[in-house]
């Protein structure tokens, strides 16, 4: 088929790195690009994932631009996403990367040079015909969830008997287990978030708008090493009962309870930290409620064990809250994975049957949401290990006191 049959006119490419943090005023200079991993690391990932695809009874995997391609190849195309880039992974052949000709030099100089066979297509050529030459006509492939429909339609037209499954269902956990270098980068990101939180405690809250505090928090995340800010959320008073609240013009007053939810990317890897503070001396009832939430979080952490289903930490946290009379006030889920993105598998939620494994990095959070009144939340980045949970951050979990 013609390469332009489904393809829109060339235009400035939309940024596919993810949404900006509205509170932060945009990205830092690094844009969340991961630092370089060694050739050996990328080759190991390519081989492992190809084997996992075979075990899942797939002919292979088709990976398009996004975090999966970055993780596997260290390649992050800078051109328009409607120009087909496709990594083909199969267990019986060397990895193959189809890409626009103008990107060829970048990949040839990158970490997978010599380990991946490169096929370039030029303007005026049919990229889907080129892709068809790399695939089996009756193959059953896993394909990146974020693949543009124009590319999937082009592949289906070029190979009408080929079938596809989204990677999120075919291999949902293939990036979930982090190696030592990834864990080190996540730990550095967590430390940077900790530092931003400790710094914001010295900032005046009373009399200022949520949006002003959010801008301060975003600036502190960048000042302490984040390349990109994903969340700098400030939810005061009744707004704290909404876990998705975006800071607005609400003015913070003495006596308010304030939930701070912050995170971003450092060297491409995500941080996530949630804390609750009070403007002025906290009343005893708030201290008691915060201690209940803290106990629920500790129960979730204790349940984060290899071989346990992902629902188990969530169940443990909910049991503590139910015993304290807050079973109906809990967060919708107790945690989620993070890595190159701030939200990824595994998800610690009711009904989760996938099993935890050493190396999985997650944010574990507990909270009580009291609509119309306040919220109390506490969340930290941790990694599951054979010996139990390892905390990657060290921010004080106590109820914060601000002025």
Coordinates of C-alpha atoms in Angstrom, one line a residue, residues 59-396:
X59 CA 5.4 -15.5 17.1
X60 CA 7.2 -12.4 18.3
X61 CA 6.9 -8.9 19.5
X62 CA 6.4 -5.7 17.5
X63 CA 7.6 -2.7 19.5
X64 CA 6.9 0.9 18.4
X65 CA 8.2 4.2 19.9
X66 CA 7.6 4.6 23.6
X67 CA 9.1 3.4 26.9
X68 CA 9.2 -0.2 25.7
X69 CA 11.4 0.7 22.7
X70 CA 13.6 2.9 24.8
X71 CA 14.1 0.2 27.4
X72 CA 14.9 -2.5 24.8
X73 CA 17.1 -0.5 22.4
X74 CA 18.0 2.8 24.0
X75 CA 16.3 4.5 21.0
X76 CA 13.8 7.3 21.3
X77 CA 12.9 8.6 17.8
X78 CA 12.7 12.4 17.6
X79 CA 10.7 12.6 14.4
X80 CA 7.0 12.5 13.7
X81 CA 5.4 9.4 15.3
X82 CA 3.3 8.8 12.1
X83 CA 6.6 7.7 10.4
X84 CA 6.8 4.0 11.1
X85 CA 9.5 2.7 13.5
X86 CA 9.1 -1.0 14.4
X87 CA 11.3 -3.3 16.4
X88 CA 10.7 -7.0 15.6
X89 CA 11.7 -9.6 18.2
X90 CA 11.4 -13.3 17.5
X91 CA 13.1 -16.2 19.3
X92 CA 14.6 -17.7 16.2
X93 CA 16.1 -14.6 14.5
X94 CA 18.2 -11.7 15.4
X95 CA 16.3 -8.5 16.5
X96 CA 15.4 -6.3 13.5
X97 CA 14.6 -2.6 13.6
X98 CA 12.7 -0.9 10.8
X99 CA 13.1 2.8 10.9
X100 CA 13.0 6.0 8.8
X101 CA 16.3 6.5 6.9
X102 CA 17.0 9.7 8.6
X103 CA 17.2 7.9 12.0
X104 CA 19.7 5.3 10.8
X105 CA 22.8 7.1 11.8
X106 CA 21.6 7.7 15.4
X107 CA 20.8 4.0 16.0
X108 CA 24.0 2.8 14.3
X109 CA 25.9 4.9 16.8
X110 CA 23.7 3.8 19.8
X111 CA 24.0 1.0 22.4
X112 CA 22.5 -1.7 20.2
X113 CA 24.8 -1.1 17.2
X114 CA 25.7 -4.5 15.8
X115 CA 23.2 -6.3 17.9
X116 CA 20.1 -5.4 15.9
X117 CA 19.7 -5.7 12.1
X118 CA 18.7 -2.3 10.8
X119 CA 16.3 -1.8 7.8
X120 CA 15.7 1.8 6.7
X121 CA 12.8 3.1 4.6
X122 CA 13.0 6.3 2.7
X123 CA 10.4 8.9 1.8
X124 CA 8.4 7.6 -1.2
X125 CA 8.8 4.0 -0.1
X126 CA 6.0 1.9 1.5
X127 CA 7.1 1.2 5.1
X128 CA 4.4 -1.5 5.5
X129 CA 5.7 -3.5 2.6
X130 CA 9.1 -3.3 4.2
X131 CA 7.6 -4.4 7.5
X132 CA 5.8 -7.3 5.8
X133 CA 9.2 -8.6 4.7
X134 CA 10.2 -9.0 8.4
X135 CA 7.1 -10.8 9.6
X136 CA 5.5 -14.2 9.0
X137 CA 2.2 -13.9 7.0
X138 CA 0.3 -16.1 9.5
X139 CA 2.1 -14.8 12.6
X140 CA 0.6 -14.0 16.0
X141 CA 2.4 -11.0 17.5
X142 CA 2.3 -8.9 20.6
X143 CA 2.3 -5.2 19.7
X144 CA 2.9 -2.0 21.7
X145 CA -0.3 -0.6 23.2
X146 CA 0.5 2.9 22.0
X147 CA 1.0 1.9 18.4
X148 CA -0.7 4.5 16.2
X149 CA -3.8 3.1 14.5
X150 CA -2.4 4.1 11.1
X151 CA 0.5 1.7 11.6
X152 CA -1.7 -1.2 12.8
X153 CA -4.0 -0.6 9.8
X154 CA -1.1 -0.6 7.5
X155 CA 0.3 -3.8 8.9
X156 CA -3.1 -5.5 8.7
X157 CA -3.5 -4.4 5.1
X158 CA 0.0 -5.6 4.2
X159 CA -0.4 -8.9 6.1
X160 CA -4.2 -9.6 6.4
X161 CA -3.7 -13.1 8.0
X162 CA -1.5 -11.8 10.8
X163 CA -3.0 -11.3 14.2
X164 CA -2.0 -9.1 17.1
X165 CA -2.4 -8.8 20.9
X166 CA -1.6 -5.7 23.0
X167 CA 1.6 -6.1 25.0
X168 CA -0.3 -5.1 28.1
X169 CA -2.1 -8.4 28.0
X170 CA 0.5 -10.5 26.1
X171 CA 3.5 -9.7 28.3
X172 CA 2.2 -7.3 31.0
X173 CA 5.2 -7.6 33.3
X174 CA 8.2 -7.7 30.9
X175 CA 9.6 -4.3 32.2
X176 CA 8.3 -4.8 35.8
X177 CA 11.4 -6.5 37.2
X178 CA 14.2 -4.0 37.5
X179 CA 17.9 -4.8 37.4
X180 CA 20.5 -3.3 39.8
X181 CA 21.2 -0.3 37.7
X182 CA 17.6 0.5 37.2
X183 CA 17.0 0.1 40.9
X184 CA 19.9 2.5 41.6
X185 CA 18.4 5.1 39.3
X186 CA 15.0 4.7 41.0
X187 CA 16.7 5.1 44.4
X188 CA 18.4 8.3 43.2
X189 CA 15.0 9.6 41.9
X190 CA 13.4 8.8 45.3
X191 CA 16.2 10.6 47.2
X192 CA 15.6 13.7 45.0
X193 CA 11.9 13.6 45.8
X194 CA 12.7 13.2 49.5
X195 CA 14.9 16.3 49.3
X196 CA 12.2 18.3 47.6
X197 CA 9.6 17.3 50.2
X198 CA 12.0 18.2 53.1
X199 CA 12.6 21.6 51.5
X200 CA 8.9 22.4 51.0
X201 CA 8.2 21.9 54.7
X202 CA 10.1 25.2 55.3
X203 CA 7.9 27.1 52.8
X204 CA 5.0 29.2 54.1
X205 CA 1.6 27.5 53.4
X206 CA -0.9 29.7 55.2
X207 CA -2.5 32.4 53.1
X208 CA -1.2 31.1 49.8
X209 CA -3.0 29.4 47.0
X210 CA -2.7 25.7 46.2
X211 CA -1.3 26.6 42.8
X212 CA 1.4 28.8 44.3
X213 CA 2.6 25.9 46.6
X214 CA 2.4 23.5 43.6
X215 CA 4.7 25.8 41.6
X216 CA 7.1 25.9 44.6
X217 CA 7.0 22.1 44.8
X218 CA 7.7 21.7 41.1
X219 CA 10.6 24.1 41.3
X220 CA 12.1 22.2 44.3
X221 CA 11.8 18.9 42.4
X222 CA 13.8 20.4 39.5
X223 CA 16.3 22.0 41.9
X224 CA 16.9 18.6 43.5
X225 CA 17.7 16.8 40.3
X226 CA 14.5 16.0 38.4
X227 CA 14.7 16.5 34.6
X228 CA 10.9 16.4 34.4
X229 CA 8.0 17.0 36.9
X230 CA 5.0 14.7 36.5
X231 CA 3.1 15.6 39.6
X232 CA 3.3 18.5 42.0
X233 CA -0.1 18.3 43.6
X234 CA -1.3 20.3 46.6
X235 CA -4.7 19.4 48.0
X236 CA -5.9 21.4 51.0
X237 CA -8.8 20.8 53.3
X238 CA -11.7 19.0 51.6
X239 CA -9.7 18.8 48.4
X240 CA -7.5 16.2 50.1
X241 CA -10.3 13.7 49.8
X242 CA -9.9 13.7 46.0
X243 CA -6.8 11.7 45.0
X244 CA -6.9 13.3 41.5
X245 CA -7.3 16.9 42.6
X246 CA -5.4 19.5 40.6
X247 CA -4.2 22.6 42.5
X248 CA -6.3 25.6 41.9
X249 CA -7.0 29.0 43.5
X250 CA -8.1 27.7 46.8
X251 CA -6.3 29.6 49.6
X252 CA -4.7 27.5 52.3
X253 CA -5.6 28.6 55.9
X254 CA -4.4 27.8 59.4
X255 CA -5.9 24.5 60.5
X256 CA -6.0 23.0 57.0
X257 CA -4.8 19.5 56.4
X258 CA -2.8 19.3 53.1
X259 CA -1.9 16.3 51.0
X260 CA 1.3 16.6 48.9
X261 CA 1.6 14.2 46.0
X262 CA 4.9 14.7 44.1
X263 CA 7.0 13.0 41.5
X264 CA 8.9 13.2 38.3
X265 CA 11.8 11.8 36.3
X266 CA 15.5 11.9 37.2
X267 CA 17.8 10.4 34.5
X268 CA 14.6 9.0 32.9
X269 CA 13.4 7.1 36.0
X270 CA 10.3 8.0 38.0
X271 CA 9.9 9.1 41.6
X272 CA 6.7 9.0 43.6
X273 CA 6.1 10.3 47.1
X274 CA 2.9 11.2 49.0
X275 CA 2.8 12.9 52.4
X276 CA 0.3 14.7 54.6
X277 CA 1.0 17.9 56.5
X278 CA -1.0 20.3 58.7
X279 CA -0.9 24.0 58.9
X280 CA -0.2 24.7 62.5
X281 CA -0.3 22.2 65.4
X282 CA -2.3 19.2 64.4
X283 CA -5.3 18.2 66.6
X284 CA -5.2 14.8 68.3
X285 CA -7.9 13.4 66.1
X286 CA -5.8 14.1 63.0
X287 CA -2.7 12.5 64.7
X288 CA -4.8 9.4 65.4
X289 CA -6.1 9.2 61.9
X290 CA -2.6 9.6 60.4
X291 CA -1.3 6.9 62.6
X292 CA -4.0 4.5 61.3
X293 CA -3.0 5.3 57.8
X294 CA 0.7 4.8 58.7
X295 CA -0.1 1.4 60.2
X296 CA -2.1 0.4 57.1
X297 CA 0.9 1.4 54.9
X298 CA 3.2 -0.7 57.1
X299 CA 0.9 -3.7 56.7
X300 CA 1.0 -3.3 53.0
X301 CA 4.8 -3.1 53.0
X302 CA 5.0 -6.3 55.1
X303 CA 2.8 -8.1 52.6
X304 CA 4.9 -7.1 49.6
X305 CA 6.6 -10.5 49.3
X306 CA 7.9 -12.5 46.3
X307 CA 5.3 -15.0 45.2
X308 CA 2.4 -13.1 46.8
X309 CA -0.5 -12.0 44.5
X310 CA -0.5 -8.3 43.8
X311 CA -3.8 -8.0 45.7
X312 CA -2.2 -9.0 49.0
X313 CA -0.6 -5.7 50.0
X314 CA -3.9 -4.0 49.1
X315 CA -5.9 -6.5 51.2
X316 CA -3.5 -6.0 54.2
X317 CA -3.9 -2.2 54.1
X318 CA -7.7 -2.4 53.8
X319 CA -7.9 -4.8 56.8
X320 CA -6.2 -2.3 59.0
X321 CA -8.4 0.5 57.9
X322 CA -11.5 -1.7 58.3
X323 CA -10.5 -2.6 61.8
X324 CA -10.3 1.2 62.6
X325 CA -13.7 1.9 61.1
X326 CA -12.5 3.3 57.8
X327 CA -13.0 0.3 55.5
X328 CA -15.2 2.4 53.2
X329 CA -12.8 5.3 53.1
X330 CA -9.7 3.7 51.6
X331 CA -7.9 4.6 48.4
X332 CA -9.1 2.8 45.3
X333 CA -5.8 0.9 45.1
X334 CA -2.7 0.6 47.3
X335 CA 0.0 1.0 44.7
X336 CA 1.4 0.7 41.2
X337 CA 4.7 0.0 39.6
X338 CA 7.1 2.7 38.4
X339 CA 10.2 2.8 36.2
X340 CA 10.6 4.7 32.9
X341 CA 7.0 5.8 33.5
X342 CA 5.3 6.9 36.7
X343 CA 2.4 4.4 36.4
X344 CA 3.1 0.9 35.1
X345 CA 2.5 -2.8 36.1
X346 CA 2.3 -4.3 38.6
X347 CA -0.8 -2.8 40.1
X348 CA -1.5 -3.4 43.8
X349 CA -5.3 -3.4 43.6
X350 CA -8.3 -5.6 44.6
X351 CA -8.5 -8.8 42.5
X352 CA -4.9 -8.6 41.3
X353 CA -3.7 -12.2 40.7
X354 CA -0.3 -11.6 39.1
X355 CA 2.6 -12.6 41.5
X356 CA 5.1 -10.3 43.0
X357 CA 8.8 -11.0 42.2
X358 CA 12.1 -9.7 43.4
X359 CA 13.1 -6.5 41.5
X360 CA 9.6 -5.2 41.1
X361 CA 9.6 -1.5 42.1
X362 CA 6.3 0.1 43.3
X363 CA 4.8 3.0 45.1
X364 CA 2.9 1.6 48.1
X365 CA 0.3 4.1 49.4
X366 CA -2.4 4.0 52.0
X367 CA -5.0 6.6 52.7
X368 CA -8.3 7.6 54.2
X369 CA -10.6 9.9 52.1
X370 CA -13.3 11.7 53.9
X371 CA -15.3 13.6 51.3
X372 CA -16.2 17.2 52.3
X373 CA -13.7 17.1 55.1
X374 CA -10.1 16.0 54.4
X375 CA -7.8 13.3 53.2
X376 CA -4.8 11.6 54.8
X377 CA -2.4 9.8 52.5
X378 CA 1.1 8.3 52.8
X379 CA 3.0 6.7 49.9
X380 CA 6.6 5.6 49.3
X381 CA 8.7 4.0 46.6
X382 CA 10.0 0.5 47.5
X383 CA 11.4 -2.5 45.8
X384 CA 10.4 -6.1 46.4
X385 CA 13.4 -8.3 47.2
X386 CA 13.9 -12.0 48.2
X387 CA 14.4 -10.8 51.8
X388 CA 11.3 -8.6 51.8
X389 CA 10.7 -5.0 51.0
X390 CA 13.5 -2.4 50.5
X391 CA 12.6 1.3 50.8
X392 CA 14.2 3.4 48.2
X393 CA 13.3 6.7 49.8
X394 CA 13.8 7.9 53.4
X395 CA 11.5 10.9 53.8
X396 CA 10.1 11.2 57.3

